Amino acid sequence: MTRLACLAPLAAGLALWAAPAMADPASINVILGPDVLERADELGEREVQAQASRLSDVVRQTLARRGALDGAEINLTLTDLKPNRPTMQQMADRPGLDGIRSISIGGATITGHVTTADGLIHPVEYDWYSTSIADVRGFGIWQDADRAYSRLANNLAVGRYQTR
């Protein structure tokens, strides 16, 4: 019985520590902008939709982990999207492309707005692209787009909504 009594303060402390993670999570909606929709046939519709889902997931996970923007509504538009390596659709359309050695400057542009729990509306503008081919690291098709998503999510968590 004394062992359980010793664990009670620990359990209470953990419950208090986990309380922010159990708060009302932010609602995140991601849509594709007209330029991205226009290029969806070239990039592959499935991959483009997966990038919208990826943006939503990265923002949701980062905000939940950091306990930020609880109860907020976040509406984002993926307005530009560039892969670092050819997508499956691009390689199917142009067989000469090499999925490993063909690289390019990638990244993403995201706009939208955040409506905080207190009703304030904050416009969101963010973009990130590699500045040169030498900056392209890793072997992911969407390496720089993922970096843009992560940086946007971290900015939202600390209250920076416009960084363009």
PDB file of C-alpha atoms in Angstrom, residues 24-26 68-74 113-122 161:
ATOM      1  CA  ASP A  24      -9.350  21.669 -27.230  1.00  0.00           C
ATOM      2  CA  PRO A  25      -7.121  21.113 -30.299  1.00  0.00           C
ATOM      3  CA  ALA A  26      -6.969  23.534 -33.176  1.00  0.00           C
ATOM      4  CA  ALA A  68      -0.358  26.184 -28.916  1.00  0.00           C
ATOM      5  CA  LEU A  69      -3.467  27.721 -30.511  1.00  0.00           C
ATOM      6  CA  ASP A  70      -5.927  25.606 -28.538  1.00  0.00           C
ATOM      7  CA  GLY A  71      -9.450  26.153 -29.815  1.00  0.00           C
ATOM      8  CA  ALA A  72      -8.253  28.044 -32.900  1.00  0.00           C
ATOM      9  CA  GLU A  73      -9.486  27.537 -36.449  1.00  0.00           C
ATOM     10  CA  ILE A  74      -6.650  27.439 -38.962  1.00  0.00           C
ATOM     11  CA  HIS A 113      -5.699  32.829 -41.710  1.00  0.00           C
ATOM     12  CA  VAL A 114      -5.881  31.799 -38.080  1.00  0.00           C
ATOM     13  CA  THR A 115      -8.971  32.565 -36.022  1.00  0.00           C
ATOM     14  CA  THR A 116      -7.920  32.289 -32.393  1.00  0.00           C
ATOM     15  CA  ALA A 117     -10.235  31.107 -29.629  1.00  0.00           C
ATOM     16  CA  ASP A 118     -10.897  34.731 -28.646  1.00  0.00           C
ATOM     17  CA  GLY A 119     -12.195  35.513 -32.165  1.00  0.00           C
ATOM     18  CA  LEU A 120      -9.210  37.469 -33.511  1.00  0.00           C
ATOM     19  CA  ILE A 121      -8.324  36.785 -37.153  1.00  0.00           C
ATOM     20  CA  HIS A 122      -4.645  36.738 -38.127  1.00  0.00           C
ATOM     21  CA  TYR A 161       1.771  34.393 -38.726  1.00  0.00           C
TER      22      TYR A 161
END
